[in-house]
XYZ file of C-alpha atoms in Angstrom:
319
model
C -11.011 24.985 -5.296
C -8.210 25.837 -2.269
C -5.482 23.970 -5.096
C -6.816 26.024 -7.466
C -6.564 29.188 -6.719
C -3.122 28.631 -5.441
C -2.231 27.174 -8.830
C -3.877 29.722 -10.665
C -1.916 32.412 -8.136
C 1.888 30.818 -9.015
C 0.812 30.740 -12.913
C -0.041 34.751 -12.439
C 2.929 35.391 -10.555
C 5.511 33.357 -13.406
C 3.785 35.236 -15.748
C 4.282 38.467 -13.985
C 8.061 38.068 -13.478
C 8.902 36.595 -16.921
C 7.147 39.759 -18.350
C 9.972 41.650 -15.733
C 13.050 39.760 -16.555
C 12.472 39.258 -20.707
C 12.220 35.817 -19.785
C 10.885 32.723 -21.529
C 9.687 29.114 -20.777
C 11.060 26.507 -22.818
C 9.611 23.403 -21.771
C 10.079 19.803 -23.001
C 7.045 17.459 -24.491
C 7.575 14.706 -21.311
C 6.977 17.634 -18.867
C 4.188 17.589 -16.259
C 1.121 18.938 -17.874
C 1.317 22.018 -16.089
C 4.369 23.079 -17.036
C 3.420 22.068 -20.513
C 0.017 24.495 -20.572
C 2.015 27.785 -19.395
C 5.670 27.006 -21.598
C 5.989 29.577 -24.601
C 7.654 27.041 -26.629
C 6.822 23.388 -26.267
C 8.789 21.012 -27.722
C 11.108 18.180 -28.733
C 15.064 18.637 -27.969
C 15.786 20.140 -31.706
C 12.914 22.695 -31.401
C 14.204 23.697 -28.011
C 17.813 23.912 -29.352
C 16.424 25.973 -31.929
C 14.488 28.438 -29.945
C 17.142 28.803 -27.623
C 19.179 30.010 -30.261
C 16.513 32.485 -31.582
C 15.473 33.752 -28.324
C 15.278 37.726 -27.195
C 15.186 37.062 -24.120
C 17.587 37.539 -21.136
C 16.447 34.624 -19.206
C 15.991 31.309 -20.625
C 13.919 29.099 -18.247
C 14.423 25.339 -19.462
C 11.687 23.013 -18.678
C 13.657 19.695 -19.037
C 16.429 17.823 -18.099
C 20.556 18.873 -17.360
C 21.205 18.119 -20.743
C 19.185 20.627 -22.436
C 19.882 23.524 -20.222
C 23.626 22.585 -21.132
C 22.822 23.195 -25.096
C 21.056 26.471 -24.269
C 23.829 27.550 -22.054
C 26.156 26.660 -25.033
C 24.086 28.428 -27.721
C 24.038 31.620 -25.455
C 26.755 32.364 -23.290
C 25.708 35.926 -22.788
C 22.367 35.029 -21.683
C 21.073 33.649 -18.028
C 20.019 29.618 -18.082
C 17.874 28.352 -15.640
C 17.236 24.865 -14.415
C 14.739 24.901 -11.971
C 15.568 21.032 -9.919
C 19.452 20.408 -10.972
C 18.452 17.000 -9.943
C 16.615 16.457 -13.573
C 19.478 14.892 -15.374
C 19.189 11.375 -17.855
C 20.256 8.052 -17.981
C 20.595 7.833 -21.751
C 23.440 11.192 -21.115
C 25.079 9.345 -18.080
C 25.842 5.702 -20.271
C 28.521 7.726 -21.678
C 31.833 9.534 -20.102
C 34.061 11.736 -22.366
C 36.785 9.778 -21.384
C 34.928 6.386 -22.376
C 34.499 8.813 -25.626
C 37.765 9.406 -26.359
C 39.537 5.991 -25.500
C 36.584 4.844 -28.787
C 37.976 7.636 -30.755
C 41.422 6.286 -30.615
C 40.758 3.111 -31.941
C 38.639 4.288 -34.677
C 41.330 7.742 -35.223
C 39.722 8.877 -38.868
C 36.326 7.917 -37.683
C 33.474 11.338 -37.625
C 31.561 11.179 -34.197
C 27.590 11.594 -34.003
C 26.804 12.360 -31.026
C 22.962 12.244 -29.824
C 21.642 15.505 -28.171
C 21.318 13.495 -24.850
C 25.012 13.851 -23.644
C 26.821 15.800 -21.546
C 28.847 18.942 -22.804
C 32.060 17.430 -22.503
C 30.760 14.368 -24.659
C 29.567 17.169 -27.245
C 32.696 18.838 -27.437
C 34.573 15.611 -28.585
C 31.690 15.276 -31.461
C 31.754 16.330 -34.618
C 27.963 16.484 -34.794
C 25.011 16.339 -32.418
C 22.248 15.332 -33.441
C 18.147 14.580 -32.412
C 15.777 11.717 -33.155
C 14.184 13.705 -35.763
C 17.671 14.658 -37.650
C 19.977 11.856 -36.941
C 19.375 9.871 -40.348
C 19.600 13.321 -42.285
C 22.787 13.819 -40.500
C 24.418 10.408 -40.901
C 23.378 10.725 -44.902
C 25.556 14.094 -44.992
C 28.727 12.428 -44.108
C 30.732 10.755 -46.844
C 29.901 6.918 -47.367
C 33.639 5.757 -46.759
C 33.593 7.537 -43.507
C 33.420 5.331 -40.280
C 30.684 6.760 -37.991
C 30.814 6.305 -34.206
C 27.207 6.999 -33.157
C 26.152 7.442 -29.450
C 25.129 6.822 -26.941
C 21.597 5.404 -27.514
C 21.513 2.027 -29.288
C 18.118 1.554 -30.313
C 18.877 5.151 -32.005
C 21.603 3.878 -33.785
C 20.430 0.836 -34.825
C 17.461 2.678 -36.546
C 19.610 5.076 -38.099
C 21.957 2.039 -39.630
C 19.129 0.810 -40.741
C 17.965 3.974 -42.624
C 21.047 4.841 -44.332
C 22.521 1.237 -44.787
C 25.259 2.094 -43.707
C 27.650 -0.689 -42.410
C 30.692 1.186 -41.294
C 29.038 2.884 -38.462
C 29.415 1.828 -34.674
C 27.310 1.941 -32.209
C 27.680 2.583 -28.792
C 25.562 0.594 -26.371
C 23.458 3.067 -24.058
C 20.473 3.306 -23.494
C 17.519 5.294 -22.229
C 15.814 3.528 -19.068
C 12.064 4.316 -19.975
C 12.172 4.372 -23.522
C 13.846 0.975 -23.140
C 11.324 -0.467 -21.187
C 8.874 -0.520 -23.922
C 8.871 -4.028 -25.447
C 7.914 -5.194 -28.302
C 5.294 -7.618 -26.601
C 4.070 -4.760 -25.155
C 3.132 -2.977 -28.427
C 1.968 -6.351 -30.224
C -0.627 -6.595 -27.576
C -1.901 -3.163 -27.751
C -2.247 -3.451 -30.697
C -3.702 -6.491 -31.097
C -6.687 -4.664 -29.159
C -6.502 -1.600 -31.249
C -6.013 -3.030 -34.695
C -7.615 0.059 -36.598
C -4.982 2.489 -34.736
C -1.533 3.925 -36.147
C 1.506 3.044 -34.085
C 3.499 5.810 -33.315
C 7.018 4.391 -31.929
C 10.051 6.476 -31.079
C 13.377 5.503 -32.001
C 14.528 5.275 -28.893
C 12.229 2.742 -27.688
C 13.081 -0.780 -26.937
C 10.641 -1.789 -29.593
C 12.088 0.298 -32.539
C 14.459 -2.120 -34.246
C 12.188 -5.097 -33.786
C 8.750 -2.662 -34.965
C 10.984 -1.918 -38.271
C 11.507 -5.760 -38.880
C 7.886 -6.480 -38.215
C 6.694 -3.861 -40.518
C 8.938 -4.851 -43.196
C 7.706 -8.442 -43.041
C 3.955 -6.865 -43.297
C 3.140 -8.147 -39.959
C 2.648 -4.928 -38.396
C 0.851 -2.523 -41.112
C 2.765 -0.720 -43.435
C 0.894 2.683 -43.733
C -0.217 2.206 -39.869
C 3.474 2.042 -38.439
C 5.913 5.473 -38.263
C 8.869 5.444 -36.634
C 8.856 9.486 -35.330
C 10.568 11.905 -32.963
C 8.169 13.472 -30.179
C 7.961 16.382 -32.274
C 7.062 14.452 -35.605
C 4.848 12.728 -33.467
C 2.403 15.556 -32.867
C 2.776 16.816 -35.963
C 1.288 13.634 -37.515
C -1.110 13.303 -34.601
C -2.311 16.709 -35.706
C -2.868 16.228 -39.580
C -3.609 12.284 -40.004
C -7.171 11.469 -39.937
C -6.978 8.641 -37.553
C -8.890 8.415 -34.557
C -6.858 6.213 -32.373
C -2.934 5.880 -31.903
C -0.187 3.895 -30.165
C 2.218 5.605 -28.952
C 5.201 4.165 -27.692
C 7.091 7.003 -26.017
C 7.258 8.650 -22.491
C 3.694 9.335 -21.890
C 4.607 13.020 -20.886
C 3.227 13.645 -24.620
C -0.285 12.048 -24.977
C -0.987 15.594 -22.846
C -0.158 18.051 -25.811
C -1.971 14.776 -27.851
C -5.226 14.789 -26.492
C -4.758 18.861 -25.632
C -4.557 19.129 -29.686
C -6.838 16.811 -30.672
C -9.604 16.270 -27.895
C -12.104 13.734 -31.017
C -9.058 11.204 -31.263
C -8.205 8.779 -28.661
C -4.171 8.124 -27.566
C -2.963 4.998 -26.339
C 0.000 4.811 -24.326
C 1.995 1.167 -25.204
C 3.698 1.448 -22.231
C 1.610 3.459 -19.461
C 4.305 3.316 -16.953
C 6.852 4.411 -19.369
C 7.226 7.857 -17.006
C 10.584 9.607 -16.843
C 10.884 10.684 -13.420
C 13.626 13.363 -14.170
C 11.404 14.721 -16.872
C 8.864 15.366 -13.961
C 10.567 16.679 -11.548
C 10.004 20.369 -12.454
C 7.001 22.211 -10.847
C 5.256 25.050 -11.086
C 6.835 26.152 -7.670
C 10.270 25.097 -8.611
C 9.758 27.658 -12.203
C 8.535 30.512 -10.060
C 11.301 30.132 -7.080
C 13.722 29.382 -10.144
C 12.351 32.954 -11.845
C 12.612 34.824 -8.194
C 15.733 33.460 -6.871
C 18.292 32.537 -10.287
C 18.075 28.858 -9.617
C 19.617 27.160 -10.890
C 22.081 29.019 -13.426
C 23.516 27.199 -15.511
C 27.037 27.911 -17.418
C 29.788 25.446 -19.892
C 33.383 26.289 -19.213
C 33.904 28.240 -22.623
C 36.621 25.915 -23.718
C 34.046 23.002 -23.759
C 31.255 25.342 -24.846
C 33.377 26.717 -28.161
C 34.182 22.998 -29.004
C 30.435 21.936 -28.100
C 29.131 24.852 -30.018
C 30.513 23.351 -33.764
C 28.796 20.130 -32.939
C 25.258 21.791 -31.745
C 25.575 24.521 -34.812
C 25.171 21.727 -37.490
C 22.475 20.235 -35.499
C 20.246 23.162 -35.579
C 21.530 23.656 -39.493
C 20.401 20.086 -40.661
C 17.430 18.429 -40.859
């Protein structure tokens, strides 16, 4: 009861001093459930690009990793971004330098870069396009065929997205996200093997993607049972299909908003120790002290942020 009412006290007080500062909560769909219950938009990295950028507010409170904050701070220079734990960054957005970047740009000199969402803004301003899970084939399609394509940094990413669009003169570079990577295809196989009347839900991300396609176009793994989805398409499909049980082979951060959304159907999680620690680092204390005190503000040099800006700008446009 003690926890509580102390939760229940730091809840009242965010809410108190977002409705003094114009503020709002934009919170990621791998963040701690409580952060995910009091967040005015909850969301996948595209959504939370695109609220950013149609935002009132003064203060922009971002629920999520370094990354993200970045992108917000990019889409609004004149507003206040605030990170609550600077220590929330990614793995995925550290397998890449821009200096690795542009040493790959010189050898492939007419090639157009795709960069994934998950990368620093130095890495975004040497892109030509960012672009999320749930966008990155639309974006790929909307470049010329006889254009090369360096896509990064997240293989499994690019690998599904090659395999979507067919295209063969696109490289990929060879990052990867720690937890999404974890999930195996073993892993899934046996799931499912005791949950055969259950869609699998599998993010492109995962370890499991490239191998789940394959499998599913050999019919060993169920045709109208297996989607390949973003977080957000993920819920979204959670929400209207009339399954009762899922897979889902993703950081588990989302079977909350799942099972929050649709409390008759029963969520799975292929991988139950696929947890992002960065993604959880953010607290209900951290958001209120983060609210009181400015921390952590976060600002792009506006050289980067002008050049980062074109990249981020067809993002949000496409898909």
């Amino acid at each position: 009861m003690i926890i509580t009412d102390k939760k229940n006290s730091i809840v009242e007080e965010i809410i108190e001093l977002k409705k003094k500062r114009n503020a709002i909560l934009l919170a990621h769909n791998y963040q701690i459930p409580e952060i995910q219950d009091i967040a005015d938009v909850l969301g996948d990295s595209l959504a939370l690009a695109r609220a950013a950028l149609n935002t009132e507010a003064d203060v922009i409170v971002f629920c999520g990793v370094h990354f993200m904050a970045e992108t917000a701070a990019i889409l609004n220079p004149e507003k206040t971004i605030l990170l609550p734990d600077l220590e929330a960054g990614c793995s995925l957005a550290d397998s890449i330098t821009v200096d690795q970047l542009r040493k790959w740009k010189r050898e492939h000199p007419e090639a157009v870069v795709v960069s994934y969402v998950n990368t620093s803004a130095e890495v975004k301003a040497e892109s030509d396009y960012c672009c999320t899970s749930s966008n990155a084939v639309a974006i790929v399609n909307s470049i010329p065929e006889k254009k090369e394509v360096l896509f990064l940094p997240d293989l499994f990413l690019g690998e599904f997205v090659k395999k979507e669009t067919g295209r063969e003169n696109m490289y990929i570079w060879q990052g990867e996200c720690h937890v999404h990577a974890g999930i195996r295809p073993g892993q899934v196989a046996e799931v499912f093997t005791n949950h055969n009347d259950a869609d699998l839900l599998i993010h492109p991300e995962c370890g499991c993607s490239t191998s789940s396609m394959y499998l599913k176009a050999e019919g060993i793994l169920p045709q109208e049972k297996t989607h390949i989805l973003s977080t957000g398409q993920m819920l979204d499909y959670s929400n209207k299909s009339n399954a009762e049980q899922f897979i889902v082979a993703t950081e588990v951060g989302i079977i909350h908003q799942m099972e929050k959304q649709n409390p008759n159907k029963q969520f799975i999680a292929a991988n139950p120790e696929a947890v992002c620690p960065f993604m959880k680092m953010i607290t209900l204390e951290k958001v209120l002290m983060s609210l009181k005190n400015n921390t952590h503000i976060i600002t792009v040099p506006k050289k980067i942020a002008r050049k980062a800006k074109h990249a981020i700008d067809r993002m949000v446009s496409i898909g």
